[in-house]
XYZ file of C-alpha atoms in Angstrom:
438
model
C 35.816 -3.734 -91.403
C 35.109 -0.774 -89.141
C 31.860 -0.199 -89.784
C 30.862 -3.851 -89.608
C 32.183 -3.864 -86.199
C 30.019 -0.474 -85.200
C 27.053 -2.369 -86.430
C 28.099 -4.723 -84.107
C 28.620 -2.785 -81.147
C 25.808 -0.619 -81.927
C 23.717 -3.898 -82.275
C 25.315 -5.161 -78.754
C 23.920 -2.383 -76.643
C 20.181 -2.734 -78.803
C 20.235 -6.156 -77.397
C 21.891 -5.080 -73.944
C 18.757 -2.040 -73.598
C 15.971 -4.768 -74.651
C 17.065 -7.147 -71.776
C 17.786 -4.129 -69.162
C 14.329 -3.351 -70.145
C 12.336 -7.040 -69.972
C 14.334 -7.357 -66.506
C 13.099 -4.291 -65.249
C 9.262 -5.706 -65.337
C 8.060 -7.062 -62.462
C 7.937 -10.524 -63.129
C 5.379 -11.256 -59.929
C 2.908 -8.422 -60.417
C 3.058 -9.912 -64.523
C 2.533 -13.988 -63.702
C -0.959 -12.805 -61.214
C -2.531 -10.629 -63.595
C -2.275 -13.159 -66.460
C -3.398 -15.645 -64.043
C -6.112 -13.388 -63.114
C -6.602 -13.264 -66.890
C -6.588 -16.853 -67.276
C -9.406 -17.185 -64.439
C -11.681 -14.539 -65.994
C -11.789 -16.162 -69.657
C -11.859 -19.557 -67.977
C -15.086 -18.217 -66.245
C -16.417 -16.109 -68.835
C -16.485 -19.180 -71.479
C -17.770 -21.434 -68.953
C -20.977 -18.962 -68.262
C -22.034 -17.771 -71.236
C -20.666 -20.599 -73.904
C -21.177 -24.197 -71.787
C -24.011 -23.026 -69.743
C -26.214 -20.266 -71.798
C -28.748 -22.462 -74.247
C -27.769 -19.259 -76.432
C -24.310 -20.253 -76.616
C -22.087 -17.566 -78.008
C -18.226 -17.319 -77.698
C -19.301 -13.241 -78.308
C -18.448 -12.165 -74.517
C -15.595 -14.302 -74.058
C -14.244 -12.523 -77.097
C -14.541 -8.860 -76.342
C -13.149 -9.621 -72.681
C -10.059 -11.183 -74.587
C -10.163 -7.780 -76.740
C -10.176 -5.615 -73.766
C -7.421 -7.526 -71.819
C -5.051 -6.688 -74.898
C -6.460 -3.305 -75.124
C -5.695 -2.879 -71.309
C -1.956 -4.523 -71.663
C -1.629 -1.874 -74.124
C -2.200 1.047 -71.869
C -0.422 -0.803 -68.685
C 2.744 -0.855 -71.137
C 2.046 2.933 -72.184
C 1.692 3.752 -68.600
C 4.724 2.179 -67.575
C 6.777 4.011 -70.096
C 5.824 7.309 -67.630
C 7.832 8.060 -64.923
C 7.756 10.081 -61.693
C 8.463 13.612 -62.768
C 5.600 13.082 -65.866
C 3.085 11.620 -63.762
C 3.622 14.561 -61.195
C 3.396 17.183 -63.926
C 0.389 15.723 -65.928
C -2.263 14.913 -62.881
C -3.875 17.815 -62.976
C -5.088 17.866 -66.225
C -5.675 14.241 -66.030
C -8.011 15.024 -63.227
C -10.102 17.567 -64.944
C -10.495 15.503 -67.919
C -12.433 13.289 -65.761
C -14.377 15.593 -64.422
C -15.586 16.631 -67.634
C -16.370 13.247 -68.851
C -18.515 12.803 -65.372
C -20.303 15.661 -66.378
C -21.001 15.107 -69.988
C -22.236 11.269 -68.870
C -24.814 13.134 -67.118
C -26.072 14.552 -70.125
C -25.196 12.247 -72.662
C -25.375 8.911 -70.816
C -27.054 5.965 -72.097
C -30.464 5.491 -71.444
C -30.663 1.549 -72.047
C -28.114 1.472 -69.521
C -30.046 3.648 -67.133
C -32.950 1.328 -67.479
C -31.176 -1.712 -66.813
C -28.310 -0.618 -63.939
C -30.606 2.244 -62.764
C -27.060 4.403 -62.802
C -26.446 6.916 -65.842
C -22.541 6.045 -65.545
C -22.543 4.756 -69.296
C -21.949 6.511 -72.532
C -22.704 3.936 -75.717
C -21.720 3.936 -78.765
C -23.152 0.900 -81.256
C -22.161 -2.362 -79.069
C -19.660 -0.495 -77.129
C -20.221 1.187 -73.685
C -17.694 2.804 -71.763
C -18.147 4.081 -67.722
C -16.015 7.341 -67.259
C -16.227 6.712 -63.759
C -13.897 4.126 -63.537
C -11.048 6.452 -65.718
C -11.607 8.657 -63.210
C -10.431 6.367 -60.344
C -7.537 6.218 -62.012
C -7.253 9.952 -63.127
C -8.011 10.568 -58.656
C -5.334 8.508 -57.546
C -2.680 10.439 -59.469
C -3.686 13.746 -58.195
C -4.193 11.756 -54.577
C -0.348 10.656 -54.993
C 0.647 14.722 -56.107
C -1.128 16.484 -53.381
C 0.447 14.000 -50.810
C 3.967 14.256 -52.171
C 3.515 18.407 -51.745
C 2.515 17.594 -48.100
C 5.463 14.927 -47.633
C 8.008 17.526 -48.821
C 6.483 20.063 -46.963
C 6.378 18.589 -43.558
C 10.103 17.297 -44.410
C 11.513 21.164 -44.463
C 9.329 22.017 -41.888
C 10.904 19.248 -39.133
C 14.183 21.206 -39.134
C 12.169 24.388 -37.957
C 10.897 24.467 -34.285
C 6.850 24.285 -34.572
C 4.203 23.445 -31.645
C 1.776 21.014 -31.763
C -1.229 23.717 -32.534
C 0.332 24.614 -35.500
C 0.930 20.758 -36.888
C -2.863 20.431 -35.633
C -3.932 23.311 -37.935
C -1.533 22.682 -40.574
C -2.662 18.563 -41.142
C -6.651 20.225 -41.380
C -5.945 22.805 -43.527
C -4.444 19.386 -46.374
C -7.359 17.158 -44.821
C -9.861 20.268 -46.412
C -7.475 20.189 -49.813
C -7.830 16.579 -49.870
C -11.855 16.950 -49.159
C -11.861 19.636 -51.845
C -10.497 17.608 -54.543
C -12.259 14.660 -54.046
C -16.175 15.358 -53.174
C -16.302 16.949 -56.971
C -16.318 13.208 -58.492
C -17.883 11.893 -55.590
C -20.851 13.845 -56.068
C -20.881 13.470 -59.922
C -21.020 9.436 -59.420
C -23.791 10.050 -56.639
C -25.592 12.097 -59.470
C -25.102 8.869 -61.530
C -27.158 6.689 -58.680
C -23.832 5.287 -58.696
C -23.715 3.886 -54.890
C -20.524 1.262 -55.446
C -18.681 3.600 -57.415
C -18.878 6.029 -54.365
C -18.157 3.608 -51.676
C -14.793 3.028 -53.928
C -13.831 6.462 -54.125
C -14.298 6.341 -50.159
C -12.129 4.211 -49.275
C -9.552 5.492 -51.312
C -9.693 8.572 -50.173
C -9.493 6.838 -46.155
C -5.945 4.710 -47.255
C -4.526 8.115 -48.438
C -5.416 9.677 -45.436
C -4.002 7.229 -43.347
C -0.812 6.711 -45.969
C -0.160 10.768 -45.703
C 1.685 10.829 -42.345
C -1.281 12.930 -40.746
C -0.731 13.438 -37.084
C -2.668 11.131 -35.290
C -5.093 12.959 -33.078
C -6.535 13.802 -36.148
C -7.567 10.665 -37.211
C -8.045 8.887 -34.218
C -11.070 10.860 -33.414
C -12.603 10.886 -37.130
C -12.512 7.138 -36.883
C -14.251 6.967 -33.854
C -16.684 9.570 -35.373
C -17.273 7.724 -38.783
C -17.674 4.232 -36.755
C -19.903 5.534 -34.388
C -22.169 7.016 -37.593
C -22.122 3.587 -39.017
C -23.092 1.890 -35.957
C -25.853 4.235 -35.341
C -27.135 3.708 -39.045
C -27.004 -0.067 -38.341
C -29.403 0.617 -35.575
C -31.530 2.612 -37.689
C -32.003 0.046 -40.517
C -32.789 -2.315 -38.022
C -34.804 -0.692 -35.904
C -36.021 2.687 -37.126
C -36.542 2.877 -40.440
C -38.115 6.074 -40.335
C -35.549 8.410 -40.022
C -33.661 7.444 -42.839
C -36.709 7.947 -44.774
C -36.780 11.300 -44.198
C -32.923 11.440 -44.461
C -33.593 10.496 -48.189
C -32.803 6.396 -48.222
C -35.063 4.580 -50.867
C -36.751 1.491 -50.560
C -34.239 -0.507 -53.005
C -31.648 0.171 -50.476
C -33.285 -1.352 -47.503
C -34.311 -3.991 -49.673
C -30.546 -4.799 -50.517
C -29.619 -4.952 -46.468
C -32.722 -6.945 -46.101
C -31.466 -9.351 -48.488
C -28.101 -9.364 -46.620
C -29.206 -9.906 -43.225
C -31.882 -12.506 -44.098
C -31.072 -13.954 -47.857
C -32.903 -16.720 -47.347
C -36.724 -14.879 -46.215
C -37.717 -13.401 -49.479
C -36.244 -15.507 -51.973
C -38.823 -14.896 -55.063
C -37.407 -11.094 -55.032
C -34.890 -9.319 -53.029
C -32.834 -12.157 -51.369
C -33.294 -14.203 -55.272
C -30.322 -13.488 -56.500
C -28.124 -13.717 -52.825
C -29.593 -17.160 -52.159
C -28.796 -18.543 -55.496
C -25.474 -17.451 -55.503
C -24.896 -18.889 -52.054
C -26.560 -22.322 -53.135
C -23.850 -22.442 -56.356
C -21.176 -21.847 -54.485
C -22.009 -24.139 -51.453
C -22.653 -26.882 -54.392
C -18.816 -26.694 -55.483
C -17.816 -28.272 -52.416
C -14.508 -29.038 -52.762
C -12.953 -29.208 -55.828
C -15.869 -28.772 -57.625
C -18.037 -29.869 -60.590
C -15.854 -29.200 -63.604
C -15.892 -26.730 -66.173
C -19.518 -25.733 -67.352
C -21.543 -27.951 -65.311
C -24.388 -25.826 -62.931
C -27.052 -26.963 -61.473
C -28.105 -23.305 -60.200
C -29.196 -20.609 -61.671
C -27.444 -17.391 -60.549
C -28.148 -14.085 -62.516
C -25.477 -12.267 -64.133
C -22.770 -14.137 -63.174
C -20.494 -12.900 -66.095
C -20.118 -9.892 -64.342
C -21.013 -8.712 -60.448
C -21.427 -12.604 -59.465
C -18.617 -14.377 -61.453
C -17.325 -15.899 -58.076
C -20.522 -18.064 -58.135
C -19.332 -19.695 -61.215
C -15.641 -19.677 -60.195
C -17.195 -21.653 -56.558
C -19.607 -23.868 -58.730
C -17.116 -25.362 -61.377
C -14.252 -25.351 -59.061
C -15.277 -25.530 -55.906
C -13.185 -24.406 -52.406
C -10.081 -25.262 -53.818
C -10.320 -22.729 -57.108
C -11.955 -19.900 -55.042
C -8.612 -20.518 -52.887
C -6.162 -20.014 -55.796
C -8.182 -16.919 -56.885
C -7.950 -15.590 -53.510
C -4.229 -16.671 -53.424
C -3.307 -14.680 -56.693
C -5.432 -11.195 -55.596
C -2.592 -11.654 -52.383
C 0.193 -12.304 -54.183
C -0.628 -9.155 -56.624
C -1.586 -6.509 -53.768
C 1.574 -7.815 -51.565
C 3.786 -7.161 -54.505
C 2.667 -3.752 -55.253
C 2.875 -2.887 -51.606
C 6.362 -4.416 -51.875
C 7.576 -2.511 -54.714
C 6.133 0.801 -53.721
C 8.181 0.926 -50.242
C 11.256 -0.245 -52.017
C 10.805 2.675 -54.186
C 11.199 5.269 -50.674
C 8.483 7.890 -52.752
C 5.877 9.568 -50.858
C 4.247 9.880 -54.494
C 4.574 6.470 -55.879
C 3.681 5.224 -51.294
C 0.480 7.220 -51.984
C -0.439 5.762 -55.632
C -0.126 2.785 -55.063
C -2.086 2.854 -51.456
C -5.105 3.959 -53.181
C -4.682 1.421 -55.859
C -4.480 -1.186 -53.172
C -7.038 0.267 -50.733
C -9.767 0.470 -54.123
C -8.621 -3.336 -55.240
C -9.397 -4.734 -51.844
C -12.449 -2.826 -51.507
C -13.488 -4.389 -54.752
C -12.181 -7.831 -54.077
C -13.599 -7.915 -50.431
C -16.744 -6.799 -51.388
C -17.651 -8.743 -54.349
C -16.659 -12.200 -52.663
C -18.593 -11.176 -49.602
C -21.719 -10.270 -51.510
C -21.407 -13.358 -53.430
C -20.840 -15.294 -49.838
C -23.876 -13.334 -48.119
C -21.460 -11.654 -46.078
C -21.518 -8.274 -46.996
C -24.769 -5.937 -48.941
C -25.290 -6.410 -53.003
C -23.769 -3.351 -53.986
C -22.938 -3.878 -58.263
C -18.802 -4.264 -57.682
C -17.146 -6.191 -60.117
C -14.298 -8.482 -59.531
C -11.105 -7.178 -60.557
C -9.355 -8.877 -63.464
C -12.352 -11.065 -63.972
C -15.518 -9.857 -64.203
C -16.816 -9.195 -67.773
C -16.196 -5.332 -68.458
C -14.535 -3.256 -70.555
C -14.112 0.387 -68.527
C -12.948 -1.359 -65.257
C -10.345 -3.596 -67.173
C -8.760 -0.484 -68.978
C -8.841 1.252 -65.359
C -7.330 -1.953 -63.457
C -4.362 -2.764 -66.075
C -3.457 1.054 -65.978
C -3.180 0.963 -62.273
C -0.692 -2.461 -63.525
C 0.799 -0.058 -64.866
C 1.290 2.798 -62.933
C 2.832 0.433 -60.590
C 5.076 -1.614 -63.082
C 6.479 2.176 -63.984
C 8.516 1.837 -60.811
C 11.252 -0.354 -61.215
C 11.073 0.017 -65.258
C 11.774 3.394 -64.889
C 14.188 3.827 -61.556
C 17.343 3.933 -63.192
C 16.778 5.950 -66.353
C 18.438 9.147 -66.969
C 16.497 12.797 -67.766
C 17.711 12.344 -71.471
C 16.664 8.480 -72.075
C 12.920 9.665 -70.927
C 13.117 12.509 -72.535
C 13.180 10.553 -76.068
C 9.867 8.549 -74.861
C 7.176 10.162 -77.351
C 4.643 9.951 -74.547
C 6.560 11.574 -71.959
C 7.200 14.420 -74.257
C 3.804 14.598 -75.002
C 2.487 14.384 -71.732
C 4.741 16.551 -70.171
C 3.910 19.653 -73.080
C -0.081 19.303 -72.132
C 1.049 19.582 -68.909
C 2.890 23.242 -69.195
C -0.195 25.082 -70.512
C -1.788 26.548 -67.989
C -5.187 26.778 -69.610
C -5.042 23.034 -68.916
C -3.294 22.814 -65.574
C -3.874 25.514 -62.540
C -0.191 24.207 -61.383
C 1.734 24.970 -64.551
C 3.269 27.675 -63.004
C 4.579 25.816 -59.960
C 8.031 24.693 -60.263
C 7.374 20.545 -60.733
C 9.222 18.073 -59.213
């Protein structure tokens, strides 16, 4: 009798823990992501099976497989708590740098010939882009650096420090952020991947703005960067010889020309953009229906997936997709700020900056508002590496609420947490191992 009662109590506690774990998962983020996944599978099915003469379910099936794997990665990331993220950040960063160096040597020749970028490993029918993984590892490292900076700034508030001292301290901190940002950016530039380089730049800008650096530094830098952009735009239009001497290539100017004049050279550089504009416009308000295409657009399944959404589902369908993105980004920001943690606020800010740049650039280039850059639409475009990275970012955000009421002893029982903390303790993997972790 006593034994049965004990088993019943244990079962009751297990059910209570399971219910608490489910309730700790943010439903809004999960529903928004699932909605985008459904849109992705429908759009890829329409593009590669219903539209293509050589119909195949393989692209849709592969996308579904990547979503399943990505869901597993999101779950694993959700199990990791703040302290473990903080400790393992340098290890992950250096692993990412090593992969970026390795891909410069062992890159896929076929993918390089197809895309012009030396960014992919290839094994059989699978390809992997380490720069996508590096985005996630980089933002976790940035979160650690800003967390340390904010903790130091909080201590210094209780001391009287002149403004000049604060400015010098902030300048040193910006230099430190740059020291961790430039290596991946330089390696990605060597891979000839301009789009991903711009993504890292946007993440860096987002981190700088959220880090609490004095506005006396941020404002002049913002003005200088704006002036440089305007000067470059002027030179592109009126005097390209200067830019040729600076290393700009003809194909880069061709993309800008196709953006500024999409219907001028529709047989060559402007062909893809002009076709995308026709496809989206032809969808009108409610679209033509699933699988109904009248306009050919190259690489619809990846970079130009928004053209499929616009043509099949019209303005209404495109608006639903944009609404799902807005809900996802808004909820991510809300979760981060409710945590009252500089670590999580910084990490989520980098995620939001990255996703926002991807969304705005992809939709903008599909509609002729921005130049073509080869940036995929998050959670929707075909591509395994990007899906895994996006799902890991979702897991990072979900980990905030999932672990906020977990005790230290409960966290230590998780095999993944124990493993990550153990490898982060090795000094040859982690240069910060001697320092006291937070």
